[in-house]
mmCIF file of C-alpha atoms in Angstrom:
data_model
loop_
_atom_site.group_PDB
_atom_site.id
_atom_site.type_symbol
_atom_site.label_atom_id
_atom_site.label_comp_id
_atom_site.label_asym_id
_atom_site.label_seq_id
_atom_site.Cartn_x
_atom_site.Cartn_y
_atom_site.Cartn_z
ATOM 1 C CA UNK A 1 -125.379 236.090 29.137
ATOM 2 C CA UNK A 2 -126.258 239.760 28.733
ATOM 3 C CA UNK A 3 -129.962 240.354 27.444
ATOM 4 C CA UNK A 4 -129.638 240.869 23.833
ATOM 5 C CA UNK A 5 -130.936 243.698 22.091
ATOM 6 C CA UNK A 6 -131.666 244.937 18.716
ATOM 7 C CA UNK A 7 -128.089 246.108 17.836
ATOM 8 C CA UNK A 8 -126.825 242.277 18.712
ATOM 9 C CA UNK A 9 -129.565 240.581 16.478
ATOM 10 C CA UNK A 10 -128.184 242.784 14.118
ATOM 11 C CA UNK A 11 -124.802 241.988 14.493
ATOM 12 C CA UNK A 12 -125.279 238.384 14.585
ATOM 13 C CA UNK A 13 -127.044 238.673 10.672
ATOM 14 C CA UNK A 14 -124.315 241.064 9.686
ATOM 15 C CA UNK A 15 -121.671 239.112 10.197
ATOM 16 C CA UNK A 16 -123.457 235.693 8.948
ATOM 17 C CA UNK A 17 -123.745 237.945 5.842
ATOM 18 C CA UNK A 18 -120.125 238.448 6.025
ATOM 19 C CA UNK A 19 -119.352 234.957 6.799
ATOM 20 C CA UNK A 20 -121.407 233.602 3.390
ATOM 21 C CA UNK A 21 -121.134 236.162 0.895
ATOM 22 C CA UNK A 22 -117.907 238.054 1.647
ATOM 23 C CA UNK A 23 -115.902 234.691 1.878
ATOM 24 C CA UNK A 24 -117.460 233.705 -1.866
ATOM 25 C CA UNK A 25 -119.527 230.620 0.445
ATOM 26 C CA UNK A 26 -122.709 231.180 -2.373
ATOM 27 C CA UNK A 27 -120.341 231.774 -5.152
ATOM 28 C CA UNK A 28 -118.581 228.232 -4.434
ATOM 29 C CA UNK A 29 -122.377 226.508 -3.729
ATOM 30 C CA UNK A 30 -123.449 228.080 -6.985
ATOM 31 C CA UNK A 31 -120.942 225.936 -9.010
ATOM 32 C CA UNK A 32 -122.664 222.854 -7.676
ATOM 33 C CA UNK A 33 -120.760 221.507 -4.501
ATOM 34 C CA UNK A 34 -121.944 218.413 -2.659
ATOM 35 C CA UNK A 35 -120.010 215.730 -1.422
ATOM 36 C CA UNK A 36 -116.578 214.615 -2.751
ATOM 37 C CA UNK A 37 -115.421 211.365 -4.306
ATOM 38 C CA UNK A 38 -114.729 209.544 -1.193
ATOM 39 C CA UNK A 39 -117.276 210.356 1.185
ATOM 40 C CA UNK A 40 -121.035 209.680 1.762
ATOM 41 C CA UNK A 41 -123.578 211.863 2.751
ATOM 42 C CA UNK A 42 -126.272 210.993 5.474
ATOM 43 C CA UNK A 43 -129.008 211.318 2.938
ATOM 44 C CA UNK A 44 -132.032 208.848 3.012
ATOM 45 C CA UNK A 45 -135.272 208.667 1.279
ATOM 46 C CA UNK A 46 -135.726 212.726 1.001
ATOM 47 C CA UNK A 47 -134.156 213.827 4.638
ATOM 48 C CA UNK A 48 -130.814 214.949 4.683
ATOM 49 C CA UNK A 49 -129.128 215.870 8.752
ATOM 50 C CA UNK A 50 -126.808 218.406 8.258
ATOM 51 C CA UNK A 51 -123.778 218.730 11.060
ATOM 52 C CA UNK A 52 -124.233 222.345 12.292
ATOM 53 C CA UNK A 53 -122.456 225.365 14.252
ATOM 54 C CA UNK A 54 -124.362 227.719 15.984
ATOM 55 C CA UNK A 55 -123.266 231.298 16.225
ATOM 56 C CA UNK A 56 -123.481 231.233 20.003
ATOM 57 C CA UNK A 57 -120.444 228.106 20.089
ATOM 58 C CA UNK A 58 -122.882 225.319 19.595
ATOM 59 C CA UNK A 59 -122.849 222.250 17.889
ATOM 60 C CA UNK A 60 -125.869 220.653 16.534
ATOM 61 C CA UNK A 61 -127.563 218.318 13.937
ATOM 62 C CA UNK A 62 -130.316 219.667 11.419
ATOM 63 C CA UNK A 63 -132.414 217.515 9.995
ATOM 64 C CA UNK A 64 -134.579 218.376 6.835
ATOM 65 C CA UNK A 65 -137.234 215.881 4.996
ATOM 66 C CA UNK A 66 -137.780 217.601 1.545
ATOM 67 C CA UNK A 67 -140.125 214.267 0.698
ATOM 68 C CA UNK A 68 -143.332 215.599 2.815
ATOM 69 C CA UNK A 69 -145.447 218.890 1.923
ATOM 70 C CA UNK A 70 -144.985 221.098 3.773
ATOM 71 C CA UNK A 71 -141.247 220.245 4.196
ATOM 72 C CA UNK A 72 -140.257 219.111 7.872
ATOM 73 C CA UNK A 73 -137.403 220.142 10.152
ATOM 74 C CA UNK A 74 -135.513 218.761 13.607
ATOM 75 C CA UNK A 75 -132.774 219.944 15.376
ATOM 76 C CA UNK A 76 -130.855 218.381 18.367
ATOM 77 C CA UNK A 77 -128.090 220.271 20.193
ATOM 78 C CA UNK A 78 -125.245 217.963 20.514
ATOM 79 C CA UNK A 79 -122.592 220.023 22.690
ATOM 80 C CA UNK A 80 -122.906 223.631 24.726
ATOM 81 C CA UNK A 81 -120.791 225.880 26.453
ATOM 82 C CA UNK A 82 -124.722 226.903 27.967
ATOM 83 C CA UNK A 83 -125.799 223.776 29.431
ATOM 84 C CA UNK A 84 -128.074 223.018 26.330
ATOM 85 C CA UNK A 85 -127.262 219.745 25.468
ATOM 86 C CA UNK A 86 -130.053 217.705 24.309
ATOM 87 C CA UNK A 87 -132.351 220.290 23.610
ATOM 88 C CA UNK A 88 -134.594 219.668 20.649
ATOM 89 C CA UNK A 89 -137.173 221.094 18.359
ATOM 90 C CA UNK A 90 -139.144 220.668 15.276
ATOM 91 C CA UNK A 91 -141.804 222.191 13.015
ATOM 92 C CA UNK A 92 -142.532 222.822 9.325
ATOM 93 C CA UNK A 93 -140.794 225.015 6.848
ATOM 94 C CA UNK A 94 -142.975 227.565 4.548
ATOM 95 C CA UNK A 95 -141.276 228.640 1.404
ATOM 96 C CA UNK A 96 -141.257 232.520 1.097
ATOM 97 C CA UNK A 97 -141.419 234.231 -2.428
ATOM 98 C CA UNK A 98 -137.654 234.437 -2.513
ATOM 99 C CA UNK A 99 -136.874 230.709 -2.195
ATOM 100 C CA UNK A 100 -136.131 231.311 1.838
ATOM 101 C CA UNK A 101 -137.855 229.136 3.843
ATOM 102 C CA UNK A 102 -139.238 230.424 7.459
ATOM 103 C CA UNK A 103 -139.565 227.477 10.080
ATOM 104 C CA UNK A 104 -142.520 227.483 12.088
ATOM 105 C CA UNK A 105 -141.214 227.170 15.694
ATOM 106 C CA UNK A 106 -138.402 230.172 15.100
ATOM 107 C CA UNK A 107 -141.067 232.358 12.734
ATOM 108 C CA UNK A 108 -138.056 235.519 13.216
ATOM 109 C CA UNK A 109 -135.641 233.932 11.244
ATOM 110 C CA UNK A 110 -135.373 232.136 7.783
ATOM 111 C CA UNK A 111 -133.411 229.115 6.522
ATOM 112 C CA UNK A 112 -131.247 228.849 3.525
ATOM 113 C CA UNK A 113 -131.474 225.972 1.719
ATOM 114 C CA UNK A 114 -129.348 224.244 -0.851
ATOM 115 C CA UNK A 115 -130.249 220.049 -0.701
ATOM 116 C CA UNK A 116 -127.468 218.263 0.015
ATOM 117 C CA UNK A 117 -125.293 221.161 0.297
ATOM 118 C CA UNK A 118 -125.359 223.581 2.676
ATOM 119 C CA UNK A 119 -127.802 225.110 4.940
ATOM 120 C CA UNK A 120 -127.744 228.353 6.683
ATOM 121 C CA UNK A 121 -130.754 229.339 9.301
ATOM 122 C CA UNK A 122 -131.473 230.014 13.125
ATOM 123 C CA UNK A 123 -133.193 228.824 16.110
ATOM 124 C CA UNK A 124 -134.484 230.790 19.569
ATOM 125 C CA UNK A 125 -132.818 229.117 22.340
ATOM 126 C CA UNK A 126 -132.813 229.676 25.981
ATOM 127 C CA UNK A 127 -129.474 231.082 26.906
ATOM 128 C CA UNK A 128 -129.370 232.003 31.121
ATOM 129 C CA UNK A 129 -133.131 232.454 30.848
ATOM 130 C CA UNK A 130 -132.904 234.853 27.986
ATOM 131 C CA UNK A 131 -134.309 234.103 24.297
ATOM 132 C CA UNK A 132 -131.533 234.151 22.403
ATOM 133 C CA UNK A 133 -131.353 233.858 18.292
ATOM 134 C CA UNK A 134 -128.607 231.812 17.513
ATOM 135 C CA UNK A 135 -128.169 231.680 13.785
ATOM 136 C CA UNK A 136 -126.149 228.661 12.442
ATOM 137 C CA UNK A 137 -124.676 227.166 8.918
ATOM 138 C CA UNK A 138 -124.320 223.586 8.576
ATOM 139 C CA UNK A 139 -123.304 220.916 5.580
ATOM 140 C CA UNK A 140 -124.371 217.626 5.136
ATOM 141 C CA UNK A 141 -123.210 214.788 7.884
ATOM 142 C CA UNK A 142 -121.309 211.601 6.620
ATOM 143 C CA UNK A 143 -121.452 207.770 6.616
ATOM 144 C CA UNK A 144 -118.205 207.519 5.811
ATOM 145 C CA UNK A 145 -114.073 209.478 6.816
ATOM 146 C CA UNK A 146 -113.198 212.232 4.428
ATOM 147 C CA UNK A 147 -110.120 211.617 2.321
ATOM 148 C CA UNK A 148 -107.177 213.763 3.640
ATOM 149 C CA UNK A 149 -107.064 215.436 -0.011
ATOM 150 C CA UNK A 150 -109.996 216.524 0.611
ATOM 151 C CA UNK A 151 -109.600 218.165 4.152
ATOM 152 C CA UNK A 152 -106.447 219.570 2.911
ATOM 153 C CA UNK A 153 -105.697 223.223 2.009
ATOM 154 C CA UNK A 154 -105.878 226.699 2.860
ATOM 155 C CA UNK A 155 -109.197 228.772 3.895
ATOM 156 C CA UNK A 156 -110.107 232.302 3.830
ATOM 157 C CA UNK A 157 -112.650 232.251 6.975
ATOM 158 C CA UNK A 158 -113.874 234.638 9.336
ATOM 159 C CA UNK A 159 -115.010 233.321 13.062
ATOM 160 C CA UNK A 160 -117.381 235.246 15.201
ATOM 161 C CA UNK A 161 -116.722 234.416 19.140
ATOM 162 C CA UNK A 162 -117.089 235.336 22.642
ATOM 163 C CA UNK A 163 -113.932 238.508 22.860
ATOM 164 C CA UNK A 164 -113.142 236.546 26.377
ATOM 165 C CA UNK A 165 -113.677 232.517 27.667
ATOM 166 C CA UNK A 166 -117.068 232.202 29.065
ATOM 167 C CA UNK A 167 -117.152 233.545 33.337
ATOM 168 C CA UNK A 168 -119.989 231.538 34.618
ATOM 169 C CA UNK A 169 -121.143 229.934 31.298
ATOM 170 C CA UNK A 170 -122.096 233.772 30.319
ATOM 171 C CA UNK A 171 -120.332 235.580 27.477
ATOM 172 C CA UNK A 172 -119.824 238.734 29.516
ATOM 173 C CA UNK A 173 -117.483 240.278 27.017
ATOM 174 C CA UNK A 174 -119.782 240.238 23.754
ATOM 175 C CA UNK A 175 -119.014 238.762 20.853
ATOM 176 C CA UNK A 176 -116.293 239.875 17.957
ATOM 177 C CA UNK A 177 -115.196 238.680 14.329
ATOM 178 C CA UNK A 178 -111.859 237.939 12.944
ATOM 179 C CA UNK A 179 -110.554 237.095 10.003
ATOM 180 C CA UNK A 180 -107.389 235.439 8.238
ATOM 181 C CA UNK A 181 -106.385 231.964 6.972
ATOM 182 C CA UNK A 182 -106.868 228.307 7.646
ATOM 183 C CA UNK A 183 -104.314 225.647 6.472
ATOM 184 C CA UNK A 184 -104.979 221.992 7.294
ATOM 185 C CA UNK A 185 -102.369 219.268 6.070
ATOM 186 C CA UNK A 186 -102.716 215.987 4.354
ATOM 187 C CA UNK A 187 -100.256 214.793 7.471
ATOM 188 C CA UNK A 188 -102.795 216.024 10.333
ATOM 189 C CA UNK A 189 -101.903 219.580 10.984
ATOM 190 C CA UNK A 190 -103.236 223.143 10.702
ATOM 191 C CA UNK A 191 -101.929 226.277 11.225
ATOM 192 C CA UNK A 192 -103.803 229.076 11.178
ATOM 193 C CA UNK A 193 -102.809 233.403 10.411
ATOM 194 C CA UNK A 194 -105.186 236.306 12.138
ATOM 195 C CA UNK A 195 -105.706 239.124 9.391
ATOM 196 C CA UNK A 196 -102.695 237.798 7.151
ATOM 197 C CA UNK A 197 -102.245 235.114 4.423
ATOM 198 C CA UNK A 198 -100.339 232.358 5.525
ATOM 199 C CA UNK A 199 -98.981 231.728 2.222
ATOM 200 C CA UNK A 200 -97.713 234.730 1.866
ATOM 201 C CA UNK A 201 -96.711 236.739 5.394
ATOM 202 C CA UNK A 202 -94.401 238.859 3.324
ATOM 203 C CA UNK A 203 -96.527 240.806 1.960
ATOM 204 C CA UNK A 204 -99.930 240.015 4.345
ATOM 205 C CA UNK A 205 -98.704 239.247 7.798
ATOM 206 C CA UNK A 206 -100.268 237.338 10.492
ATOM 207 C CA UNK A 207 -101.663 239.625 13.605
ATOM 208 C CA UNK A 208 -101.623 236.169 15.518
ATOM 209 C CA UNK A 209 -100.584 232.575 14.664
ATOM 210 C CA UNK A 210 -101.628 229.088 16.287
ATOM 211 C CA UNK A 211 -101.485 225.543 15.023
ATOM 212 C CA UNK A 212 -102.132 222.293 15.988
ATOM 213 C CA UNK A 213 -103.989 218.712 14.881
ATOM 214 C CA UNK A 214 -107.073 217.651 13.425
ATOM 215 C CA UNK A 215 -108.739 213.983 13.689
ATOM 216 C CA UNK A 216 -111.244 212.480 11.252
ATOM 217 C CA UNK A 217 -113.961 211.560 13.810
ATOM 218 C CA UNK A 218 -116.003 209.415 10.762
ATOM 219 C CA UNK A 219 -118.896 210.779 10.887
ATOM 220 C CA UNK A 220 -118.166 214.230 8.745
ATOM 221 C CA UNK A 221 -116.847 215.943 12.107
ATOM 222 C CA UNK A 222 -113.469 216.343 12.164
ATOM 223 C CA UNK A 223 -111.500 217.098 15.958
ATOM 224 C CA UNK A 224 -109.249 220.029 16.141
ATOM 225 C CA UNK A 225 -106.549 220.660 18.690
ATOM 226 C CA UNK A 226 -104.245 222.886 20.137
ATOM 227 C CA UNK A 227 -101.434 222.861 22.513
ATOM 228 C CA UNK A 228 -103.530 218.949 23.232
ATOM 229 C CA UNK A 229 -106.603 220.578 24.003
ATOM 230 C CA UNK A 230 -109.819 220.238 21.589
ATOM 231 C CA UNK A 231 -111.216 223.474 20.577
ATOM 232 C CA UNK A 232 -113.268 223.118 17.878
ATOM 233 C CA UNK A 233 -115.119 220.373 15.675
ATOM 234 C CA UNK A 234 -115.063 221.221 11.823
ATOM 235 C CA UNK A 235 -117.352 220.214 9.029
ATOM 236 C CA UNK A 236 -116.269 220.386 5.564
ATOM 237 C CA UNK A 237 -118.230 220.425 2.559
ATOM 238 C CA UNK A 238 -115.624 218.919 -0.655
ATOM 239 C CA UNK A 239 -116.828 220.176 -4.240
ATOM 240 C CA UNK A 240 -116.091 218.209 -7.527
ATOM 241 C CA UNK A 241 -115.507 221.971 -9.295
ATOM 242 C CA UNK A 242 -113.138 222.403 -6.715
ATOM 243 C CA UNK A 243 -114.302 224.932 -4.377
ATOM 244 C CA UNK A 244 -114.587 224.041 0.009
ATOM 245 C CA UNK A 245 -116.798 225.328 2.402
ATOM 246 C CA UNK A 246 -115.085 224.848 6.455
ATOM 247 C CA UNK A 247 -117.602 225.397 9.163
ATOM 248 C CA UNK A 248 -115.805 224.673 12.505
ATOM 249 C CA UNK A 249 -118.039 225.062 15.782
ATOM 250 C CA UNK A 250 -115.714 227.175 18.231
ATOM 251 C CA UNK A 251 -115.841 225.998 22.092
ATOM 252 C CA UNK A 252 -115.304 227.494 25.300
ATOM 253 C CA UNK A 253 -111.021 228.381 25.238
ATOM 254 C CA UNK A 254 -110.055 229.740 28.617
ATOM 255 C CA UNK A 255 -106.410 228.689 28.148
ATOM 256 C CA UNK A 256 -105.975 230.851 24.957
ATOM 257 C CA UNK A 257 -108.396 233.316 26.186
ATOM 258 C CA UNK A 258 -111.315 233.069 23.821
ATOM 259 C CA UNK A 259 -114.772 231.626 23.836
ATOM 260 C CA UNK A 260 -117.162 229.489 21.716
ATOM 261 C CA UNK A 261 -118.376 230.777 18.421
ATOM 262 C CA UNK A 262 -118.401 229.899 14.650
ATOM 263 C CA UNK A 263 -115.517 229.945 12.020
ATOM 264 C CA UNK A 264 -116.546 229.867 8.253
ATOM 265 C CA UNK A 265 -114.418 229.473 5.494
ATOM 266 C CA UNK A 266 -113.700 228.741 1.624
ATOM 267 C CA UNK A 267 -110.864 227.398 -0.127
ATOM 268 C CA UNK A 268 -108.546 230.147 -1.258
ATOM 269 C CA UNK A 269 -109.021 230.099 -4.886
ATOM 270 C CA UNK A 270 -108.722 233.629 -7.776
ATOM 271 C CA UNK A 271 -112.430 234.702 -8.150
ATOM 272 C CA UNK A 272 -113.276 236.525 -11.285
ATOM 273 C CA UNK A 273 -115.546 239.748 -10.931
ATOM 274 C CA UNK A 274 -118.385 238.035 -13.637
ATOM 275 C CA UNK A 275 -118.476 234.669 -11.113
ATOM 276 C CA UNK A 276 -119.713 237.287 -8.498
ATOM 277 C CA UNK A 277 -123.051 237.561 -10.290
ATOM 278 C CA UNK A 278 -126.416 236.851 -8.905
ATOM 279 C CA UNK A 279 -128.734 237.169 -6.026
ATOM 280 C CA UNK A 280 -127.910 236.514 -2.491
ATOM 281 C CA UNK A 281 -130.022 235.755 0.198
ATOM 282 C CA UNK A 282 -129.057 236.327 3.843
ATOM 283 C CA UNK A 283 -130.399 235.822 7.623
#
């Protein structure tokens, strides 16, 4: 991987602020979220492990114990495109004036914290011996399967990933964003519409269309395929009031020419200009 530099942090926080605040993600938090009727959240005794994607194309677990002062964090990567696999770390949080939290290990970025919800935050990895900043959102892992109502439906997202599959587990072609729509079936399905609305090509048409299956892994990670390949792992967070968040961690996609990143969507819902109120915080 190229050696980052200033313009690529900034990127990365851009479009994480694009990712949580253009798609509505706080708006939909805001109304209260949490888990749906039919699932369990991996919450015990103050600690909460949320299943995360890392901008980079990782997937990882994020563990948070709000019952200790100063709060606590872990993190375990639990699949790379980079060869980091099983790395770990740990530390303390400190809460800032604005409610952000800044973990002692990776002091240059800040995590976003609603409990039980949703988290959004970073971590400095080693990517190719370079320190990289890979920021990540994640929502709370499961004991139990979602219900398929509650997969179901169709996502505004945006994804930010590799322009090109990885050459020699290094993103040589830097990384770009996208946008569109998401649908995922009650029968096992998704399709999904580059810069169009799926539900309405007429008048918004797709720039680029692929489909293919998703599988319930149990565990609030949900498989999805294409052509029979696996390219991503999702994590959904279901809301009573009706609003979804979709984080789906992006891997390494030579045959359809992409690489590993991060896809983040909501549930495609009217939003009314007072519900856009409020202060946002971003990475």
């Amino acid at each position: 991987m190229k050696k980052p530099r200033k313009s690529f942090i900034k990127n990365l926080t851009y479009l994480c602020l694009v990712g949580v605040v253009a798609l509505g993600l706080l708006t939909i938090v805001g109304t209260g979220g949490g888990g749906g009727d039919g699932t369990t959240t991996s919450t015990t005794e103050g600690t909460t492990t949320f299943n995360s994607s890392g901008t980079i194309g990782d997937l990882l677990t994020y563990t948070i114990d709000t019952s200790v002062s100063p709060m606590t964090y872990s993190y375990e990567i639990v699949e790379s495109d980079f060869g980091l696999a099983g790395i770990t770390g740990s530390g303390t949080l400190t809460k800032n004036a604005d409610g952000t939290y800044t973990p002692s290990n990776d002091p240059k970025t800040n995590v976003i914290l609603l409990a039980n919800t949703l988290i959004v935050g970073g971590a400095d990895v080693d990517v190719g011996g370079t320190e990289t900043t890979m920021l990540f959102a994640g929502v709370p892992a499961l004991t139990t399967n979602y219900t398929a109502s509650e997969i179901a439906g169709t996502y505004n997202y945006i994804n930010f990933e590799c322009g090109e599959a990885l050459s020699n587990n290094q993103c040589t072609e830097g990384y770009k964003s996208f946008y569109g729509t998401f649908k995922l079936e009650t029968s096992g399905t998704w399709e999904a519409c580059e810069s169009g609305d799926i539900d309405d090509q007429g008048t918004n048409s797709c720039a680029g269309t692929d489909s293919g299956t998703w599988t319930d892994q149990g565990n609030g990670r949900i498989t999805v395929t294409s052509g029979g390949a696996t390219i991503g792992t999702a994590m959904l967070l279901p809301s009573g009031s009706g609003g979804k968040v979709i984080i789906i961690d992006l891997k390494d996609r030579p045959g359809l020419g992409a690489g590993p990143g991060i896809l983040v969507g909501v549930k495609k819902q009217d939003i009314a200009n007072e519900n856009l109120g409020g202060t946002y915080h971003f990475n």
